[in-house]
Each structure stands twice: as C-alpha cells, then as structure tokens.
Amino acid sequence: MERLETDPPLTPSSLLYVRMDEGDDGSEKEEEYRNVNHDSSTESTHLEKEDLSILQAVVFIEDAAKYRDIRHKIDRKALQIYRIYHCKPIEVFRTVVICVLHLLAFIEFPSSLTWTSDIRFRGDRITLPCGITEGIELVCLLLLLADVCTKIYLIGKVEMMRKKWLVAALVILAFSLVDWMVTIGLSCTETKRFRRIVRPFFLISNSNLMKKTVKCVQRTLPEVASVLLLLALHLYVFTLLGMLLFPTPRDTSRPSNNSMEYFLIQNNSNSTTMSPISNITQQPVVQEGNTYFRTISNAFMNLLVLLTTANNPDVMMPAYQHNRFYALYFIIFLLIGNYCFMNMFLAVIYNQFRGYFQTSMQASLLRRRVGVRAAYEVLKDRDLYTHVASSPASGVAIETVKLVLEDVTLPKKVKMAISQDLNTRQMNQTDSLQNLQFQECFDLIVKESFTRHKPEVRWLSNPILRRIQRVIAHRGYNYFGNVVALLNVIMISVELATQYDKSLNSSKSALNIVNFAFILYYLFEQTFKLTALGWKRYVYERWNIFDGITTIFLVILEIFSVAKYGLPLSKAGEVHDQLTLWNAVRIINILIMVRLFRIIPHIKAMSIVANTLVDLIKNLKAFGGILVVIYYSFAILGIEIFHDVIKYQETNSTGADSLVYDCGSYQQLEYWANNFDDFAAAIVVLWDVMVVNNWSIFLAAYAKALSQWSYTYFIVWWLVSVIIVLQLFTALIIENFIMKWDRSSRNQEHEDLANNSFTESLHYMSLHEMFRENLEEPSESVILQEIKEHKFLSLSISQS
C-alpha cells in the first residue's frame, strides 16, 4: 500500500496498524499504525514468537499425554532437546542401554557361560579377558550420566534438588564409576563389585510406574511391619510352647553349643531317621523334641518353615504318632499363622496399594490438567499477540489448535478423534475454544480404547436366503458351534483314554474319522458365517478371526493328511507308526482343543477372568520390573555371600570311612546345580526359595556350609518376594477383576451383554484407567497455582 503525500509525517513513536474491512460496495477501509523502524527483522521476531508459542503448546500437550511434569525450560533450544530426549527412539535406546548394563551379570566374573550349573559336571568357565565387560559397562555408565546431565539441563539446578530420584542417580553413578576405577586399578582381580547391586536403580528410575510401585511398597512397610511383629510374636510363643510340650533330654557327652547342627535334619525325609542323640530316645514325643524342638533357634526355624507348609506334615509326625491330640498344636499354629496372618498381609498390602495408587493417579490427573491448561494459556496469549483474538475472553482459535495438532506426537487414533471434534465444532459455527471446550477436546487423550462401530449386515433380497442369514447372525448359531467344539474335545478325550496307541499311530483310527467329520463342519460353519455376515462384520468380532485362523490351519493339515494317507473312512491303505502321521494327528488334536477357547466370550465370568489375565500381562511392565529388580539385587548379593561355599565330596560306599549323607539333605537329594556360584544359577535358587517348596533344604545347607547368619538372607528374600511383591501382584489382580466385574454389571443393566460381552465392555485397562472413575477433578485454582509456580513460564492468566 502506497503512502499519500497528504499523510502526516511519521514520527519515531508513531505506529502503523492496518485493518481492512470490505464494505457492501466493495470499498476498503484502512487504519494504519506502524513503527517507523519496523523492518524484516521485527517481522522475523514476531514469527519466531508465534512459532515458539506453538512449540510450547505442543510440548505441554505431549507432557499431558504422558502425565509428565511441565516444570522445565521452555526456550526454543531447550524444547527442541526436550522433544528429542522424550522421542520414542531415544527412549528405546535408553532402555537398551539399561538392559545391556544388567545383562553383563551373565558374562562378568563369575560368568554363567557353562552348559550346566552342577558343580560336579560344570567344568571350567568361559572367562572374558579383563577390560571387555568393563569397557561395555563404562560406555553404559557414561551414557546414563549423559542422560542424567541432559535431564538436569532441561529442568534446571533448582528443580533438580527437588527430584530425589535424580539426585540419587547422580550419587549411584558416581559410586559406580569409582568402583569401576577400583576394578581397573586392580586389573580385574577383585571379585567384590558392589556397584552391581545398585544397577537395578536405573531400571526403576526409567519407569514412572515402577517408581510409583516402589513408593507404594515403601508406604506399605509400616503396616506390614506391624503385622510382621505380631507374626514374630506368634512364632516365638509357639516356639516356647513347643519346647515345653516336646521335652528334649540332653546328652551330657556332647557340647551344648553345637545345637544348630541339627536344624531341619528331618525335613522332607523319613521320620524314622534319627539325630545323633536319638539313641536315648524312649518315646515318640521325645523324638519330636530331638528332631524339631532341640533349641529355640531350631524350633523357631522349623515353625517358620511350617508357616509356609514346606515341611508339613513331616514336622508333626513323631508327636502325632504318639498321641493324636498333639496335632492340635500344629493345626492351631497354621490356622493362626498361615490362614490369618498371611491373609492379613494381603489385606494390608491391597488397602495400601489401592489407597496410594489412587492418590498417585490423582497427582497424574493434576499433571495432565496442568499441561492442557498451560497449552491453552500459551495459545491464548499467542492469539492476542497476533491479533487473531481481540480480547482474552475470545479464547483460542480452532485454526491455532489445528496448528498444534499437526506437530504434536500422539497416537494416530487420538489425533483423528481430536481433528474430527474440531471440524464438528467449526461446522457448528464455532471459531474458537474457551478453556473448558479446549479441555474437553483434549480429553480424548484419556481414551485408551475407542468405540468400534459395528458394521451392518447386508441383508439379501431373497426371503429364504435372508432367513438363513438371520439364523447364522443369531447368537444361537455361535452357541451351537460351541457345543459342537466341546463335543469334539470330549470325543478326543474318550478316544485317547481308550485307544491311545491306535489313535495316534493309525491313519484310519476312529479318532481320525471323528476329527475329519468335525473339521468338515468347522469349514462349512465359518464359510456360512463369512458369507452371511460379510467380511467387515465377520472381522469386527475378534474371536471370529481366531476361529477362522484355527479352522484354516485345521483344514490345511487335514488336506495334507488325506493327500498322504487317504480318506480315513476307507480301510484301504492303512498306515501305522510313521513319524509324520504321528505329528500330524497330534497337531490336529491340539488345534481342536485350542479352538475350544471360542467359548470364553460367551460366559461372563470366564471372559472377565481371561481378560483380567490379559490385562495383568500388559501391566507387568511395572510390577514385573519390580520382581526383576529384587531378583537381580538378591542374586548379586547371594553371589557375594555364598559363592563357592558349597563343596562337592564324592561318596565312597565301599570304604569303612564312607561318606553317607543325611536323608532329605541338600547333598542326598543331589541339589548340586542349585548354588550361588554364578548369576544364572543364583536366579534359579531364588526362584526355588520363592516357591517355598523344600526351601528348608537350602536354609540348612547354607547354614551348615557358612554360618547361622545365612538364615537372615533367605528369610529376608522370602519376606520381600512372597510377602510383599507377590501380594502386590495379587492386589493388582483383585483390583482389576473387581473393576471389570463392576463395569460389566453396569453395562448389563443397559444393554444385552450377551451379544458382544468380551469385545465391547471388557477391553484392556491400564492402571490409570482402573482408578480413573474414583478420581476427583482438580479445581481450577489448584491448576492455575501450579502454572504460576512454573519458574520459566510467565503468563497473564485469568480464570474462566
């Protein structure tokens, strides 16, 4: 636009603002305010500010989607680094680095690179030269240090001091690097590498859900400790009572300070095997005292093992054989200890799990609301700055929101849903979004499953064919198919029970004839269903896909069998005892039994249980990670304590001084492969102890090989793994099942759930979705206060 000579001269303080309104006659009205020194650099600054606002809003929305804290630097460079830091490839790379660091335990000294862990046949280990594993470890530690330093740069030093996990990561990295330098300085000759015990910290710190789980366990400990104290009192009282009920005559010829030698000699063994002082035993009740209640520590440990039922009923047999009323002592002990206190542990942990996770998810909801509101405020200021909005009350333009949506990293379905919502609002003559509308729009981030629209069946015009379609589309058709599948499995069971060899080794057996007939039915059943429903309606039901794929494999295998061995109905050319035939028959029968799973969605309780198991597997990232952490730490600690303490001595059954092991002992049961001589073997031992069956054997073996204090290690492992972590798994299962059952019951009140119970109402639930219904919406004042406390963000916020 050209400047007229009649226009007043421009002064340095004068502004030029251009506004063009097209009137009815097509004339243009112009108002101009422009700075005299306005040039291309100023325009570039405006564009940069606009782009920065969009970038800030994009990052805040991404933070909200991932429940992240928005208190980080928001300048352009920091935001670009922040998005790279949180992008999927970097997250995967970070996880790979942590996994590599942990997997070093298998090849570090003592390496697990042997064919067996049995100390009798293990042979020499493959030992890598000094510097190889140490070099890999150094690279991983430096990468993790760079990761921590990047995080500190992004949030600032002040915010870093509030992050306890970040400070702890720096301390552990410093400790690990110092310990690494000690190893290199001693040319890898030192075997005690304490830095390996703290490695799992990096696994926990890499997952927000795992950190929540650790905090949940931490908050549970005081209540668990109170129940544990009662349990210890229960054990101690029954220990003293047992020593009084089952008196032990003392052998004055033996020193009394060697009493722990007799701990658990009789566990898992024949009750007639006697201890060294059994020759003075006159009564079975005294034998009970000799074997299981010789000393306080001996009695306490035996009752602790009995609490896990690992030595039941062995521990009570000597006394019970003498008098049946002695069984009451052990029954009362187990009723109180195992059925009361153990279930009380579950109640306490479940209560704390639900309470803490609900509080934690409430905080996560607040972070999400703060992220969305911060994005709204940034975009509102941008629209005011660029004159898209005339006043703060105008909100955020939908076109501005679309600019954000183009750059934000969200699941494709979420972005499509938000885009459709924005388009719908524009069609309804809405050009801008207020705060609540903006929040409603981005609440679609919360949706972890979107409603799948059921395609309509295309009904045929012919009345007869349409009637057939209705029969096939009716749920009764599926129920009949389930009955047929169940009948098929029953007939397989009968044939295998009565004619096992002939059923698997003959091509013309009755089992093959029955399966041939059933597979023909399955083929026609699926063909009719696909034809009647149409492809889209057929694949809409996921269980139809499962059923169809299973049927295809069955048909292919049956065609192969018929082509090779002929029709099973004909007796001509009968084939026996061929490996190919044997394998084909087995696979066909396995697939038929697998196909029986199709009944799951049609039984409400079964479908909920199955879906709960699926959810548990998907939610194992956090809880399974905690299990990995405790296994890793205790395995490394076990190696440091018990490495090479178990020694193998060959028995000589012919010599006068032959070595004979006690019945039921570690040596007699040949548990030589269960040891702490390397990391892989230690993992297996910890698993065996966690299962608690025969764990008394390990307690006795390592106590005898090293010290009585070794009991402490195994008891602590039992408490942490069985009493706390596994109970946490149980709490997750209970909560998930209750939520799904309640949701299913509510849905059943409004619709006929039988049509699609499994796919519609029982979708996958994450931990956030499990607790969402019980969360309270954060107040606007709390949200605004969080934004105002942001050190790097300055906005003029008005409540709306």
JSON list of C-alpha atoms in Angstrom, two decimals, residues 306-442:
[
{"chain": "A", "resi": 306, "resn": "LEU", "atom": "CA", "xyz": [5.93, -74.85, 58.69]},
{"chain": "A", "resi": 307, "resn": "LEU", "atom": "CA", "xyz": [4.27, -71.46, 58.24]},
{"chain": "A", "resi": 308, "resn": "THR", "atom": "CA", "xyz": [4.89, -71.88, 54.50]},
{"chain": "A", "resi": 309, "resn": "THR", "atom": "CA", "xyz": [3.72, -75.53, 54.73]},
{"chain": "A", "resi": 310, "resn": "ALA", "atom": "CA", "xyz": [7.02, -76.68, 53.20]},
{"chain": "A", "resi": 311, "resn": "ASN", "atom": "CA", "xyz": [7.63, -79.27, 55.95]},
{"chain": "A", "resi": 312, "resn": "ASN", "atom": "CA", "xyz": [4.04, -80.21, 56.68]},
{"chain": "A", "resi": 313, "resn": "PRO", "atom": "CA", "xyz": [3.14, -82.83, 57.92]},
{"chain": "A", "resi": 314, "resn": "ASP", "atom": "CA", "xyz": [6.72, -84.08, 58.49]},
{"chain": "A", "resi": 315, "resn": "VAL", "atom": "CA", "xyz": [7.24, -81.76, 61.43]},
{"chain": "A", "resi": 316, "resn": "MET", "atom": "CA", "xyz": [4.31, -83.12, 63.42]},
{"chain": "A", "resi": 317, "resn": "MET", "atom": "CA", "xyz": [4.54, -86.84, 62.61]},
{"chain": "A", "resi": 318, "resn": "PRO", "atom": "CA", "xyz": [6.71, -88.01, 65.56]},
{"chain": "A", "resi": 319, "resn": "ALA", "atom": "CA", "xyz": [4.36, -86.43, 68.12]},
{"chain": "A", "resi": 320, "resn": "TYR", "atom": "CA", "xyz": [1.19, -87.28, 66.18]},
{"chain": "A", "resi": 321, "resn": "GLN", "atom": "CA", "xyz": [2.19, -90.95, 66.05]},
{"chain": "A", "resi": 322, "resn": "HIS", "atom": "CA", "xyz": [2.35, -90.93, 69.83]},
{"chain": "A", "resi": 323, "resn": "ASN", "atom": "CA", "xyz": [-0.87, -89.02, 70.55]},
{"chain": "A", "resi": 324, "resn": "ARG", "atom": "CA", "xyz": [-3.43, -87.72, 68.09]},
{"chain": "A", "resi": 325, "resn": "PHE", "atom": "CA", "xyz": [-4.13, -84.65, 70.27]},
{"chain": "A", "resi": 326, "resn": "TYR", "atom": "CA", "xyz": [-0.65, -83.28, 69.55]},
{"chain": "A", "resi": 327, "resn": "ALA", "atom": "CA", "xyz": [-1.92, -82.49, 66.05]},
{"chain": "A", "resi": 328, "resn": "LEU", "atom": "CA", "xyz": [-3.99, -79.69, 67.58]},
{"chain": "A", "resi": 329, "resn": "TYR", "atom": "CA", "xyz": [-0.79, -77.76, 68.37]},
{"chain": "A", "resi": 330, "resn": "PHE", "atom": "CA", "xyz": [0.25, -77.70, 64.71]},
{"chain": "A", "resi": 331, "resn": "ILE", "atom": "CA", "xyz": [-3.27, -77.16, 63.38]},
{"chain": "A", "resi": 332, "resn": "ILE", "atom": "CA", "xyz": [-3.83, -74.14, 65.64]},
{"chain": "A", "resi": 333, "resn": "PHE", "atom": "CA", "xyz": [-0.41, -72.79, 64.70]},
{"chain": "A", "resi": 334, "resn": "LEU", "atom": "CA", "xyz": [-1.20, -72.99, 60.98]},
{"chain": "A", "resi": 335, "resn": "LEU", "atom": "CA", "xyz": [-4.73, -71.64, 61.37]},
{"chain": "A", "resi": 336, "resn": "ILE", "atom": "CA", "xyz": [-3.47, -68.52, 63.09]},
{"chain": "A", "resi": 337, "resn": "GLY", "atom": "CA", "xyz": [-0.23, -68.07, 61.17]},
{"chain": "A", "resi": 338, "resn": "ASN", "atom": "CA", "xyz": [-0.98, -69.22, 57.66]},
{"chain": "A", "resi": 339, "resn": "TYR", "atom": "CA", "xyz": [-4.69, -68.50, 57.31]},
{"chain": "A", "resi": 340, "resn": "CYS", "atom": "CA", "xyz": [-4.98, -65.40, 59.47]},
{"chain": "A", "resi": 341, "resn": "PHE", "atom": "CA", "xyz": [-1.68, -63.51, 59.42]},
{"chain": "A", "resi": 342, "resn": "MET", "atom": "CA", "xyz": [-0.81, -64.31, 55.79]},
{"chain": "A", "resi": 343, "resn": "ASN", "atom": "CA", "xyz": [-4.22, -63.15, 54.61]},
{"chain": "A", "resi": 344, "resn": "MET", "atom": "CA", "xyz": [-3.86, -60.11, 56.82]},
{"chain": "A", "resi": 345, "resn": "PHE", "atom": "CA", "xyz": [-0.68, -59.26, 54.90]},
{"chain": "A", "resi": 346, "resn": "LEU", "atom": "CA", "xyz": [-2.71, -59.38, 51.69]},
{"chain": "A", "resi": 347, "resn": "ALA", "atom": "CA", "xyz": [-5.43, -57.15, 53.18]},
{"chain": "A", "resi": 348, "resn": "VAL", "atom": "CA", "xyz": [-2.89, -54.56, 54.36]},
{"chain": "A", "resi": 349, "resn": "ILE", "atom": "CA", "xyz": [-1.00, -54.52, 51.07]},
{"chain": "A", "resi": 350, "resn": "TYR", "atom": "CA", "xyz": [-4.19, -54.36, 49.00]},
{"chain": "A", "resi": 351, "resn": "ASN", "atom": "CA", "xyz": [-5.53, -51.49, 51.09]},
{"chain": "A", "resi": 352, "resn": "GLN", "atom": "CA", "xyz": [-2.27, -49.56, 50.77]},
{"chain": "A", "resi": 353, "resn": "PHE", "atom": "CA", "xyz": [-1.98, -50.42, 47.08]},
{"chain": "A", "resi": 354, "resn": "ARG", "atom": "CA", "xyz": [-5.42, -49.05, 46.32]},
{"chain": "A", "resi": 355, "resn": "GLY", "atom": "CA", "xyz": [-5.02, -46.01, 48.57]},
{"chain": "A", "resi": 356, "resn": "TYR", "atom": "CA", "xyz": [-1.58, -44.98, 47.38]},
{"chain": "A", "resi": 357, "resn": "PHE", "atom": "CA", "xyz": [-2.19, -45.66, 43.70]},
{"chain": "A", "resi": 358, "resn": "GLN", "atom": "CA", "xyz": [-5.43, -43.70, 43.80]},
{"chain": "A", "resi": 359, "resn": "THR", "atom": "CA", "xyz": [-3.53, -40.77, 45.36]},
{"chain": "A", "resi": 360, "resn": "SER", "atom": "CA", "xyz": [-0.77, -41.19, 42.81]},
{"chain": "A", "resi": 361, "resn": "MET", "atom": "CA", "xyz": [-3.20, -41.32, 39.90]},
{"chain": "A", "resi": 362, "resn": "GLN", "atom": "CA", "xyz": [-4.86, -38.19, 41.31]},
{"chain": "A", "resi": 363, "resn": "ALA", "atom": "CA", "xyz": [-1.49, -36.44, 41.05]},
{"chain": "A", "resi": 364, "resn": "SER", "atom": "CA", "xyz": [-1.09, -37.77, 37.50]},
{"chain": "A", "resi": 365, "resn": "LEU", "atom": "CA", "xyz": [-4.51, -36.36, 36.59]},
{"chain": "A", "resi": 366, "resn": "LEU", "atom": "CA", "xyz": [-3.45, -32.99, 38.00]},
{"chain": "A", "resi": 367, "resn": "ARG", "atom": "CA", "xyz": [-0.30, -33.04, 35.84]},
{"chain": "A", "resi": 368, "resn": "ARG", "atom": "CA", "xyz": [-2.41, -33.80, 32.79]},
{"chain": "A", "resi": 369, "resn": "ARG", "atom": "CA", "xyz": [-4.84, -30.96, 33.54]},
{"chain": "A", "resi": 370, "resn": "VAL", "atom": "CA", "xyz": [-1.95, -28.56, 34.19]},
{"chain": "A", "resi": 371, "resn": "GLY", "atom": "CA", "xyz": [-0.32, -29.49, 30.87]},
{"chain": "A", "resi": 372, "resn": "VAL", "atom": "CA", "xyz": [-3.53, -28.93, 28.88]},
{"chain": "A", "resi": 373, "resn": "ARG", "atom": "CA", "xyz": [-4.30, -25.65, 30.67]},
{"chain": "A", "resi": 374, "resn": "ALA", "atom": "CA", "xyz": [-0.75, -24.36, 30.16]},
{"chain": "A", "resi": 375, "resn": "ALA", "atom": "CA", "xyz": [-1.07, -25.11, 26.43]},
{"chain": "A", "resi": 376, "resn": "TYR", "atom": "CA", "xyz": [-4.37, -23.22, 26.37]},
{"chain": "A", "resi": 377, "resn": "GLU", "atom": "CA", "xyz": [-2.91, -20.16, 28.11]},
{"chain": "A", "resi": 378, "resn": "VAL", "atom": "CA", "xyz": [0.14, -20.09, 25.82]},
{"chain": "A", "resi": 379, "resn": "LEU", "atom": "CA", "xyz": [-2.05, -20.30, 22.71]},
{"chain": "A", "resi": 380, "resn": "LYS", "atom": "CA", "xyz": [-4.42, -17.64, 24.08]},
{"chain": "A", "resi": 381, "resn": "ASP", "atom": "CA", "xyz": [-1.51, -15.24, 24.56]},
{"chain": "A", "resi": 382, "resn": "ARG", "atom": "CA", "xyz": [-0.30, -16.04, 21.05]},
{"chain": "A", "resi": 383, "resn": "ASP", "atom": "CA", "xyz": [-3.70, -15.23, 19.53]},
{"chain": "A", "resi": 384, "resn": "LEU", "atom": "CA", "xyz": [-3.77, -11.93, 21.42]},
{"chain": "A", "resi": 385, "resn": "TYR", "atom": "CA", "xyz": [-0.23, -11.10, 20.28]},
{"chain": "A", "resi": 386, "resn": "THR", "atom": "CA", "xyz": [-1.04, -11.85, 16.64]},
{"chain": "A", "resi": 387, "resn": "HIS", "atom": "CA", "xyz": [-4.45, -10.11, 16.88]},
{"chain": "A", "resi": 388, "resn": "VAL", "atom": "CA", "xyz": [-6.28, -13.31, 15.98]},
{"chain": "A", "resi": 389, "resn": "ALA", "atom": "CA", "xyz": [-8.26, -12.72, 19.19]},
{"chain": "A", "resi": 390, "resn": "SER", "atom": "CA", "xyz": [-9.48, -9.30, 20.15]},
{"chain": "A", "resi": 391, "resn": "SER", "atom": "CA", "xyz": [-9.61, -9.95, 23.91]},
{"chain": "A", "resi": 392, "resn": "PRO", "atom": "CA", "xyz": [-8.61, -12.64, 26.45]},
{"chain": "A", "resi": 393, "resn": "ALA", "atom": "CA", "xyz": [-12.26, -13.71, 26.62]},
{"chain": "A", "resi": 394, "resn": "SER", "atom": "CA", "xyz": [-12.15, -14.77, 22.96]},
{"chain": "A", "resi": 395, "resn": "GLY", "atom": "CA", "xyz": [-10.29, -17.99, 23.82]},
{"chain": "A", "resi": 396, "resn": "VAL", "atom": "CA", "xyz": [-8.12, -19.91, 21.34]},
{"chain": "A", "resi": 397, "resn": "ALA", "atom": "CA", "xyz": [-8.91, -20.07, 17.65]},
{"chain": "A", "resi": 398, "resn": "ILE", "atom": "CA", "xyz": [-9.63, -23.54, 16.28]},
{"chain": "A", "resi": 399, "resn": "GLU", "atom": "CA", "xyz": [-7.19, -22.95, 13.44]},
{"chain": "A", "resi": 400, "resn": "THR", "atom": "CA", "xyz": [-4.48, -22.33, 16.04]},
{"chain": "A", "resi": 401, "resn": "VAL", "atom": "CA", "xyz": [-5.37, -25.60, 17.75]},
{"chain": "A", "resi": 402, "resn": "LYS", "atom": "CA", "xyz": [-5.07, -27.37, 14.39]},
{"chain": "A", "resi": 403, "resn": "LEU", "atom": "CA", "xyz": [-1.54, -25.99, 14.01]},
{"chain": "A", "resi": 404, "resn": "VAL", "atom": "CA", "xyz": [-0.68, -27.59, 17.34]},
{"chain": "A", "resi": 405, "resn": "LEU", "atom": "CA", "xyz": [-2.35, -30.84, 16.36]},
{"chain": "A", "resi": 406, "resn": "GLU", "atom": "CA", "xyz": [-0.20, -31.09, 13.22]},
{"chain": "A", "resi": 407, "resn": "ASP", "atom": "CA", "xyz": [3.07, -31.14, 15.20]},
{"chain": "A", "resi": 408, "resn": "VAL", "atom": "CA", "xyz": [2.08, -32.92, 18.41]},
{"chain": "A", "resi": 409, "resn": "THR", "atom": "CA", "xyz": [3.13, -36.55, 18.88]},
{"chain": "A", "resi": 410, "resn": "LEU", "atom": "CA", "xyz": [0.01, -38.51, 19.79]},
{"chain": "A", "resi": 411, "resn": "PRO", "atom": "CA", "xyz": [-1.45, -41.85, 18.74]},
{"chain": "A", "resi": 412, "resn": "LYS", "atom": "CA", "xyz": [-3.00, -41.70, 15.29]},
{"chain": "A", "resi": 413, "resn": "LYS", "atom": "CA", "xyz": [-6.48, -42.56, 16.57]},
{"chain": "A", "resi": 414, "resn": "VAL", "atom": "CA", "xyz": [-6.34, -39.80, 19.17]},
{"chain": "A", "resi": 415, "resn": "LYS", "atom": "CA", "xyz": [-5.28, -37.18, 16.61]},
{"chain": "A", "resi": 416, "resn": "MET", "atom": "CA", "xyz": [-8.04, -38.28, 14.24]},
{"chain": "A", "resi": 417, "resn": "ALA", "atom": "CA", "xyz": [-10.62, -38.08, 17.04]},
{"chain": "A", "resi": 418, "resn": "ILE", "atom": "CA", "xyz": [-9.48, -34.58, 18.07]},
{"chain": "A", "resi": 419, "resn": "SER", "atom": "CA", "xyz": [-9.45, -33.41, 14.44]},
{"chain": "A", "resi": 420, "resn": "GLN", "atom": "CA", "xyz": [-12.99, -34.70, 13.91]},
{"chain": "A", "resi": 421, "resn": "ASP", "atom": "CA", "xyz": [-14.12, -32.93, 17.08]},
{"chain": "A", "resi": 422, "resn": "LEU", "atom": "CA", "xyz": [-12.60, -29.63, 15.87]},
{"chain": "A", "resi": 423, "resn": "ASN", "atom": "CA", "xyz": [-14.20, -30.00, 12.44]},
{"chain": "A", "resi": 424, "resn": "THR", "atom": "CA", "xyz": [-17.58, -30.67, 14.05]},
{"chain": "A", "resi": 425, "resn": "ARG", "atom": "CA", "xyz": [-17.27, -27.52, 16.14]},
{"chain": "A", "resi": 426, "resn": "GLN", "atom": "CA", "xyz": [-16.39, -25.46, 13.05]},
{"chain": "A", "resi": 427, "resn": "MET", "atom": "CA", "xyz": [-19.41, -26.85, 11.24]},
{"chain": "A", "resi": 428, "resn": "ASN", "atom": "CA", "xyz": [-21.48, -25.63, 14.20]},
{"chain": "A", "resi": 429, "resn": "GLN", "atom": "CA", "xyz": [-20.18, -22.06, 13.62]},
{"chain": "A", "resi": 430, "resn": "THR", "atom": "CA", "xyz": [-17.66, -22.21, 16.47]},
{"chain": "A", "resi": 431, "resn": "ASP", "atom": "CA", "xyz": [-14.38, -20.49, 15.58]},
{"chain": "A", "resi": 432, "resn": "SER", "atom": "CA", "xyz": [-12.68, -20.51, 18.99]},
{"chain": "A", "resi": 433, "resn": "LEU", "atom": "CA", "xyz": [-12.47, -22.63, 22.11]},
{"chain": "A", "resi": 434, "resn": "GLN", "atom": "CA", "xyz": [-12.83, -21.50, 25.68]},
{"chain": "A", "resi": 435, "resn": "ASN", "atom": "CA", "xyz": [-10.91, -23.21, 28.47]},
{"chain": "A", "resi": 436, "resn": "LEU", "atom": "CA", "xyz": [-13.48, -25.95, 29.19]},
{"chain": "A", "resi": 437, "resn": "GLN", "atom": "CA", "xyz": [-14.04, -26.60, 25.48]},
{"chain": "A", "resi": 438, "resn": "PHE", "atom": "CA", "xyz": [-10.29, -26.84, 24.93]},
{"chain": "A", "resi": 439, "resn": "GLN", "atom": "CA", "xyz": [-10.02, -29.30, 27.81]},
{"chain": "A", "resi": 440, "resn": "GLU", "atom": "CA", "xyz": [-12.95, -31.38, 26.52]},
{"chain": "A", "resi": 441, "resn": "CYS", "atom": "CA", "xyz": [-11.29, -31.53, 23.12]},
{"chain": "A", "resi": 442, "resn": "PHE", "atom": "CA", "xyz": [-8.00, -32.85, 24.51]}
]
